[in-house]
Coordinates of C-alpha atoms and ligand atoms in Angstrom, one line a residue:
M1 CA 135.4 93.4 9.9
N2 CA 135.7 97.3 9.4
D3 CA 138.1 99.7 11.2
V4 CA 137.3 103.6 11.3
L5 CA 140.7 105.4 11.0
P6 CA 140.7 108.8 13.0
A7 CA 140.2 110.8 9.8
D8 CA 136.4 109.4 9.6
T9 CA 135.8 109.6 13.5
A10 CA 134.8 113.6 13.4
N11 CA 132.1 112.2 10.9
W12 CA 130.9 109.6 13.2
R13 CA 131.0 112.6 16.1
R14 CA 128.9 114.7 14.2
M15 CA 126.7 112.2 13.0
L16 CA 125.8 110.8 16.7
D17 CA 125.7 114.6 18.4
A18 CA 123.0 115.0 15.3
V19 CA 121.3 111.8 16.7
Q20 CA 121.2 113.0 20.2
V21 CA 119.6 116.7 19.2
V22 CA 117.0 115.0 17.0
M23 CA 116.4 112.0 19.5
D24 CA 116.2 114.7 22.4
S25 CA 113.5 116.9 20.4
Y26 CA 111.3 113.8 20.0
G27 CA 111.2 112.7 23.5
Y28 CA 113.1 109.4 22.7
Q29 CA 115.7 107.9 25.5
E30 CA 118.8 105.8 24.8
I31 CA 118.7 102.3 25.9
K32 CA 122.2 100.2 25.9
L33 CA 121.5 96.6 24.9
P34 CA 123.9 93.6 24.9
I35 CA 125.9 92.8 21.9
I36 CA 125.2 88.9 22.4
E37 CA 122.0 87.2 22.8
A38 CA 120.4 83.9 22.6
T39 CA 120.6 82.6 19.2
E40 CA 117.0 81.5 19.7
L41 CA 116.1 84.9 20.4
F42 CA 117.0 86.0 16.9
K43 CA 115.1 83.0 15.1
R44 CA 112.0 83.8 16.9
A45 CA 112.4 87.4 16.4
V46 CA 114.1 87.9 12.7
G47 CA 112.6 84.5 11.6
E48 CA 113.9 81.0 10.7
V49 CA 113.7 81.5 6.7
T50 CA 115.6 85.0 6.7
D51 CA 119.1 85.7 5.1
V52 CA 120.1 86.8 8.4
V53 CA 119.0 84.0 10.5
E54 CA 120.1 81.4 7.9
K55 CA 123.5 82.3 6.6
E56 CA 124.8 85.6 8.5
M57 CA 124.6 85.1 12.4
F58 CA 128.0 84.9 14.0
T59 CA 127.2 82.0 16.2
F60 CA 128.8 80.0 19.0
T61 CA 128.1 77.8 22.2
D62 CA 128.9 79.4 25.4
N63 CA 130.5 77.4 28.5
E64 CA 127.0 76.2 29.4
K65 CA 126.0 75.1 26.3
T66 CA 123.5 77.6 25.0
S67 CA 123.7 78.8 21.3
M68 CA 124.4 82.6 21.6
S69 CA 124.8 84.8 18.3
L70 CA 126.4 88.4 17.8
R71 CA 123.4 90.6 17.2
P72 CA 122.6 91.1 13.6
E73 CA 120.1 94.0 14.5
G74 CA 118.8 95.5 17.3
T75 CA 115.2 95.0 17.5
A76 CA 115.0 91.7 18.9
G77 CA 117.3 92.6 22.1
C78 CA 115.3 95.3 23.0
V79 CA 112.0 93.5 22.9
R80 CA 113.9 91.1 25.3
A81 CA 114.8 94.2 27.2
G82 CA 111.4 95.7 27.2
I83 CA 109.9 92.4 28.4
D84 CA 112.8 91.7 30.8
H85 CA 112.3 94.8 32.7
G86 CA 108.7 95.8 32.6
L87 CA 108.9 98.5 30.2
L88 CA 106.1 97.4 27.7
H89 CA 103.6 96.4 30.1
N90 CA 100.7 99.2 29.9
Q91 CA 102.7 102.4 29.0
Q92 CA 104.3 103.9 25.9
Q93 CA 108.3 103.7 25.5
R94 CA 110.0 105.7 23.1
L95 CA 113.7 104.4 22.8
W96 CA 116.4 104.6 20.8
Y97 CA 119.8 102.9 20.9
Y98 CA 123.7 102.9 19.0
G99 CA 125.9 100.4 18.5
P100 CA 127.7 97.6 16.3
M101 CA 125.7 94.8 15.0
F102 CA 127.4 91.6 13.0
R103 CA 126.4 90.0 9.7
H104 CA 128.4 87.6 8.1
E105 CA 127.9 89.0 4.7
R106 CA 130.3 89.6 1.8
P107 CA 131.8 92.4 2.4
Q108 CA 131.8 95.5 -0.3
A109 CA 131.6 99.3 0.0
G110 CA 128.7 99.8 2.5
R111 CA 128.5 96.3 3.6
Y112 CA 130.4 95.2 6.2
R113 CA 130.2 92.5 8.9
Q114 CA 130.5 94.7 11.8
F115 CA 128.5 98.0 11.3
H116 CA 126.7 100.2 13.2
Q117 CA 123.1 101.3 13.6
V118 CA 121.3 103.7 15.3
G119 CA 118.0 102.2 15.8
V120 CA 114.6 103.6 17.5
E121 CA 111.7 101.7 18.7
A122 CA 108.3 103.0 19.8
Y123 CA 106.0 100.9 21.7
G124 CA 102.4 101.2 23.0
T125 CA 100.7 103.1 19.9
I126 CA 98.6 101.2 17.4
G127 CA 97.4 104.6 15.5
P128 CA 99.4 106.1 12.5
T129 CA 100.9 109.0 14.4
T130 CA 103.9 107.3 15.8
D131 CA 104.6 105.8 11.9
I132 CA 104.6 109.3 10.9
E133 CA 106.3 110.5 14.1
V134 CA 109.4 108.0 13.5
I135 CA 109.5 108.7 9.4
A136 CA 109.4 112.5 10.5
L137 CA 112.0 111.8 13.1
C138 CA 114.5 110.7 10.2
A139 CA 113.6 113.2 7.9
R140 CA 114.5 115.7 10.6
L141 CA 118.1 113.9 10.7
W142 CA 118.9 114.5 7.4
K143 CA 118.2 117.7 7.7
Q144 CA 120.3 118.2 10.7
L145 CA 123.2 116.5 9.0
G146 CA 122.9 118.8 5.8
L147 CA 121.9 115.1 3.8
L148 CA 119.9 116.0 0.2
D149 CA 118.4 113.5 -2.0
L150 CA 117.1 110.7 0.2
K151 CA 113.9 108.6 -1.4
L152 CA 111.3 107.6 1.0
E153 CA 109.8 104.3 0.0
L154 CA 106.7 103.1 1.5
N155 CA 104.5 100.3 1.6
S156 CA 102.1 98.3 3.8
L157 CA 102.8 94.4 4.8
G158 CA 98.8 94.9 6.3
S159 CA 97.7 92.4 9.8
A160 CA 98.9 88.7 10.1
E161 CA 95.7 87.9 8.9
S162 CA 95.7 90.2 5.5
R163 CA 99.3 88.9 5.2
M164 CA 98.2 85.0 5.5
R165 CA 95.8 85.4 3.0
Y166 CA 97.9 87.6 0.7
R167 CA 100.4 84.6 1.3
D168 CA 98.1 82.2 -0.2
V169 CA 97.3 84.4 -3.1
L170 CA 100.8 84.8 -3.9
M171 CA 101.6 81.0 -3.5
D172 CA 98.9 80.2 -6.0
F173 CA 100.4 82.2 -8.7
L174 CA 103.9 81.3 -7.9
R175 CA 103.1 77.5 -8.0
R176 CA 101.7 78.5 -11.5
N177 CA 105.0 79.7 -12.4
E178 CA 107.4 77.7 -10.6
S179 CA 109.5 76.4 -13.5
A180 CA 110.4 80.2 -14.2
L181 CA 111.8 80.8 -10.9
D182 CA 115.2 80.8 -9.8
E183 CA 116.4 78.1 -7.3
D184 CA 116.6 80.5 -4.4
S185 CA 113.0 81.5 -5.0
R186 CA 111.8 78.0 -5.4
R187 CA 112.8 77.1 -2.1
R188 CA 112.0 80.2 -0.6
M189 CA 108.1 80.1 -1.7
N190 CA 107.3 76.8 0.2
T191 CA 109.0 78.4 3.2
N192 CA 108.6 82.2 2.9
P193 CA 106.7 82.9 0.0
L194 CA 106.4 86.8 0.5
R195 CA 110.8 86.9 0.6
V196 CA 110.4 85.9 -3.4
L197 CA 109.0 89.2 -4.0
D198 CA 112.3 90.6 -2.9
S199 CA 114.3 88.2 -5.4
K200 CA 117.2 89.9 -7.0
H201 CA 117.2 87.5 -10.1
P202 CA 116.2 88.9 -13.5
Q203 CA 114.3 86.2 -15.0
T204 CA 112.5 86.1 -11.2
R205 CA 111.7 89.3 -11.0
E206 CA 109.9 89.5 -14.6
V207 CA 108.0 86.9 -13.7
L208 CA 106.8 88.7 -10.5
R209 CA 105.8 91.7 -12.8
A210 CA 102.3 90.4 -13.3
A211 CA 102.1 88.9 -9.5
P212 CA 99.0 90.1 -7.4
Q213 CA 99.5 92.9 -5.5
M214 CA 99.7 93.0 -1.7
A215 CA 97.4 96.2 -1.9
D216 CA 94.5 94.2 -2.8
S217 CA 94.3 92.0 -0.1
L218 CA 94.9 94.2 3.0
E219 CA 92.0 94.3 4.8
R220 CA 89.9 97.8 5.3
K221 CA 91.7 98.5 8.8
C222 CA 95.3 98.4 7.4
R223 CA 94.2 100.4 4.5
E224 CA 92.7 103.5 6.3
H225 CA 96.2 103.0 8.8
F226 CA 98.1 103.2 5.6
A227 CA 95.9 105.9 3.8
A228 CA 96.3 108.0 7.2
V229 CA 100.0 107.2 7.4
Q230 CA 100.4 108.8 3.8
A231 CA 98.4 111.7 4.6
G232 CA 100.3 112.5 7.4
L233 CA 103.2 112.7 5.5
D234 CA 101.4 114.7 3.0
A235 CA 100.5 117.1 6.0
L236 CA 104.4 117.5 6.9
K237 CA 105.2 118.0 3.0
I238 CA 107.4 114.8 3.3
P239 CA 107.6 113.3 -0.2
Y240 CA 107.2 109.2 -0.6
V241 CA 107.0 107.1 -3.3
L242 CA 104.8 103.9 -2.8
N243 CA 106.6 100.6 -3.5
P244 CA 104.3 97.6 -3.4
R245 CA 107.7 95.0 -3.7
L246 CA 108.8 96.5 -0.2
V247 CA 108.9 93.2 1.7
R248 CA 112.1 93.9 4.0
G249 CA 114.2 90.9 4.9
L250 CA 113.1 90.4 8.8
D251 CA 110.1 88.7 9.2
Y252 CA 108.0 90.4 12.1
Y253 CA 107.3 93.4 10.3
T254 CA 103.2 94.4 10.1
R255 CA 101.5 96.9 8.1
T256 CA 103.5 99.9 7.6
V257 CA 107.3 99.4 6.0
F258 CA 109.5 101.9 4.9
E259 CA 113.0 102.7 3.4
W260 CA 114.9 105.6 2.8
T261 CA 117.5 105.2 -0.4
T262 CA 120.0 106.7 -2.5
D263 CA 121.6 105.9 -5.9
Q264 CA 124.6 107.5 -4.6
L265 CA 126.0 104.3 -3.2
G266 CA 125.8 101.6 -5.8
A267 CA 124.2 98.6 -4.7
Q268 CA 123.9 99.2 -0.8
G269 CA 121.7 102.0 -1.5
T270 CA 119.6 101.9 1.5
V271 CA 121.0 104.0 4.5
C272 CA 117.7 103.4 6.6
A273 CA 114.9 101.1 7.0
G274 CA 112.1 99.9 9.3
G275 CA 108.5 99.5 9.9
R276 CA 105.8 98.7 12.2
Y277 CA 105.9 95.4 14.1
D278 CA 102.6 94.8 16.0
G279 CA 102.5 91.2 16.7
L280 CA 106.8 90.4 18.1
V281 CA 106.2 91.6 21.5
A282 CA 103.7 89.4 22.3
Q283 CA 105.3 86.9 19.9
L284 CA 108.2 86.9 22.3
G285 CA 106.3 86.4 25.1
G286 CA 105.2 90.0 26.1
G287 CA 101.8 91.5 26.1
D288 CA 99.6 92.6 23.0
V289 CA 102.2 95.6 22.7
P290 CA 102.1 97.4 19.1
A291 CA 105.3 98.8 17.9
V292 CA 107.5 100.9 15.6
G293 CA 110.8 101.5 14.7
F294 CA 113.6 101.7 12.1
A295 CA 117.3 101.6 12.1
L296 CA 119.9 103.5 10.1
G297 CA 123.4 102.5 9.0
V298 CA 125.9 104.6 10.2
E299 CA 128.4 103.7 7.7
R300 CA 126.3 104.0 4.9
L301 CA 125.3 107.5 6.0
I302 CA 129.0 108.7 6.4
L303 CA 129.9 107.6 3.5
L304 CA 127.2 109.4 1.8
L305 CA 127.8 112.7 3.4
D306 CA 131.6 112.4 2.1
K307 CA 129.9 111.9 -1.6
Q308 CA 127.8 114.9 -0.5
G309 CA 131.1 116.9 0.6
V310 CA 129.6 117.3 4.0
R311 CA 132.9 116.6 6.5
A312 CA 133.0 117.6 10.0
P313 CA 136.9 119.1 10.8
L314 CA 138.9 117.4 12.8
A315 CA 139.5 119.0 16.3
V316 CA 143.5 120.5 15.9
P317 CA 145.2 121.5 18.6
H318 CA 144.9 125.1 19.6
V319 CA 148.7 125.5 20.6
Y320 CA 151.6 122.9 20.0
F321 CA 153.9 123.2 23.2
C322 CA 157.5 122.6 22.3
W323 CA 160.4 122.3 25.4
L324 CA 164.2 121.9 25.1
G325 CA 165.6 120.3 27.8
R326 CA 164.7 117.0 29.7
Q327 CA 164.9 118.9 33.0
H328 CA 162.6 121.4 31.7
R329 CA 159.5 118.7 30.9
G330 CA 158.0 119.4 34.8
L331 CA 157.5 122.7 33.9
A332 CA 156.1 122.4 30.4
M333 CA 153.9 119.5 31.4
R334 CA 152.8 121.5 34.2
C335 CA 152.0 124.4 31.9
A336 CA 150.3 122.7 29.4
E337 CA 147.8 121.3 32.0
E338 CA 146.8 124.9 33.2
L339 CA 146.5 125.9 29.7
R340 CA 143.7 122.8 29.6
D341 CA 142.3 124.1 32.7
A342 CA 142.1 127.4 30.8
G343 CA 140.1 125.1 27.8
L344 CA 142.5 125.4 25.8
R345 CA 143.5 121.6 23.3
V346 CA 147.3 121.1 23.8
M347 CA 149.3 119.0 22.4
L348 CA 152.8 118.3 23.9
N349 CA 155.9 117.4 22.3
A350 CA 156.3 114.1 23.6
V351 CA 160.0 113.3 23.0
A352 CA 162.6 114.9 25.0
Q353 CA 165.7 114.6 22.5
D354 CA 163.8 116.3 19.3
D355 CA 165.7 119.7 18.6
L356 CA 163.3 123.0 18.0
K357 CA 163.4 121.9 14.1
K358 CA 162.1 118.8 14.5
Q359 CA 159.5 120.1 17.2
F360 CA 158.1 123.1 15.0
K361 CA 157.4 120.1 11.8
R362 CA 155.6 118.1 14.4
A363 CA 153.7 121.4 15.6
D364 CA 152.8 122.2 11.9
K365 CA 151.9 119.0 11.1
S366 CA 149.7 119.1 14.5
G367 CA 147.6 121.9 12.5
A368 CA 147.7 124.1 15.8
R369 CA 148.0 127.6 14.8
I370 CA 150.3 128.6 17.7
A371 CA 153.4 126.9 19.1
L372 CA 154.4 127.5 22.3
V373 CA 158.3 127.6 23.4
I374 CA 159.9 127.0 26.9
G375 CA 163.8 126.2 26.8
D376 CA 166.6 127.1 29.5
D377 CA 166.5 131.0 29.0
E378 CA 162.5 131.3 28.9
A379 CA 162.2 128.7 32.6
A380 CA 164.9 131.3 34.1
A381 CA 162.6 134.3 32.7
G382 CA 159.4 133.1 33.6
I383 CA 158.4 133.3 30.1
V384 CA 156.9 131.4 27.4
Q385 CA 158.0 132.4 23.5
V386 CA 154.5 132.0 21.7
K387 CA 155.1 131.5 18.0
F388 CA 152.5 132.1 15.0
L389 CA 152.7 128.9 12.6
R390 CA 150.4 130.1 10.1
E391 CA 150.4 134.1 10.0
D392 CA 152.9 136.3 9.3
R393 CA 153.1 137.6 12.8
P394 CA 156.3 138.4 15.2
Q395 CA 157.4 135.8 18.0
A396 CA 156.4 137.1 21.4
A397 CA 157.8 136.8 25.0
V398 CA 154.6 136.2 27.3
A399 CA 154.9 136.0 31.1
R400 CA 154.0 132.3 32.2
S401 CA 151.6 133.9 34.6
E402 CA 149.9 135.7 31.9
L403 CA 149.9 132.9 29.2
S404 CA 146.3 131.6 29.5
E405 CA 145.1 135.2 29.5
V406 CA 146.9 136.0 26.1
L407 CA 146.1 132.9 24.5
A408 CA 142.4 133.2 25.3
G409 CA 142.6 137.0 23.2
L410 CA 144.5 135.4 20.2
I411 CA 142.0 132.0 19.8
P412 CA 138.8 133.9 21.0
R413 CA 136.5 130.8 20.2
I414 CA 138.4 128.5 22.7
H415 CA 135.4 126.3 22.4
S416 CA 135.0 126.0 19.0
Ligands
LIG501 P1 117.9 96.1 8.4 O1 116.8 96.9 7.5 O2 118.2 95.1 8.7 O3 116.3 96.8 9.7 O4 119.0 97.3 8.3 C1 118.9 98.7 8.9 C2 119.9 99.4 7.9 O5 121.2 98.9 8.8 C3 120.0 98.9 6.5 O6 119.3 99.8 6.0 C4 121.4 99.8 6.4 O7 121.5 100.4 6.3 C5 122.4 98.9 7.8 N1 122.7 97.6 7.2 C6 122.5 96.6 7.4 N2 123.2 95.8 7.0 C7 124.6 95.9 7.1 C8 125.9 95.7 6.6 N3 126.0 94.5 6.4 N4 126.9 96.6 6.6 C9 126.3 98.3 6.5 N5 125.4 98.3 6.9 C10 124.2 97.6 6.9 C11 117.1 96.4 11.1 O8 117.9 95.8 11.3 C12 115.7 96.5 11.6 N6 116.1 95.9 13.2 C13 115.3 97.9 11.3 C14 114.0 98.2 12.6 C15 114.0 98.4 13.8 N7 112.8 97.7 12.0 C16 111.7 98.0 13.3 N8 112.6 98.7 14.5

């Protein structure tokens, strides 16, 4: 599990602010989903013979002897919620979510056991428009964040029927080459042959170079759909590369699948991935509702923002409030509250015993531009000393009643 420290949380907030802006601009609405669901849901949705379900779920039995799992992804729960609340029946939904996901993988840079996704799921449209729209939404988010050099990889897995057909053709090929495959692929071959295409094993990859192509098994409608998605991306000037080996690690996909990748993050280069999953809603007991979506890995995108030097500034306090003498604590705190009422970010010294030198040290560390001081003399005279920490400017005594006005003049963009 990964801790996110204060130095990084500003980047997270910036990312989520950008997400909110982009979601609003496409009319997607946020849905909040539970972190724990019945294990059965993930088995049915993600697929029994996937790494995620076979090896990576955090699963436990609850008090009612039901097997529950921490969610490894958000799509299954989103469909479950959509069916439970009747959101998918005869209507379109454009939804997004944000939150932690859990996979028991070997941790490394960019791969964690608790990570965060922003996911998008659109329900109820069968044509290529929504495939194009969700990809355009990603592209807009990269632009909004200032991210460069993300590569869009695209493939079509076809309908369930063309996948079955391809499965047979591929099985034939794999059987003929079985002895040259690695052990994992030999096992996979009989349960989920498409996943063999995903193998990272060098020798298996060599064998797969001669494997039949999925594109040749697509039926006419799927080919037309895929061509229309590509034409739509061309029209929007969103570059992509076709990757016939792109199969995805989850079983629910049909037709369009895509991944946004970068070579700046080493092995964990996929920052966002998704596709169409027209059969899943029916498979989980809902109606015949087509769907398309994606999820992006927040940690990976933050790493990439860092690599590309895009860092959000931390929100430093506008003023640091120093006070001397326990008897003035009430006055200092009241005064600080008034300044906050006026929109200032105020950090108040927290230790009554600190001498002024120590307080100025803390003020300097806080990043504030201005320190305010109240001691015996100031309290008696109804004033506050204003000291500039980062400019060569004389200290000034300001009446308490005029303090927020004077500070507002000194800090022109209070809400920045
Ligand atoms: P996924 O490809 O399994 O798809 O995950 C999406 C993204 O989550 C990955 O591209 C990656 O950025 C991030 N991610 C996955 N595992 C980890 C990890 N262990 N540590 C850090 N980041 C990780 C899905 O989850 C689908 N539900 C996406 C989707 C939504 N398809 C349709 N709708």
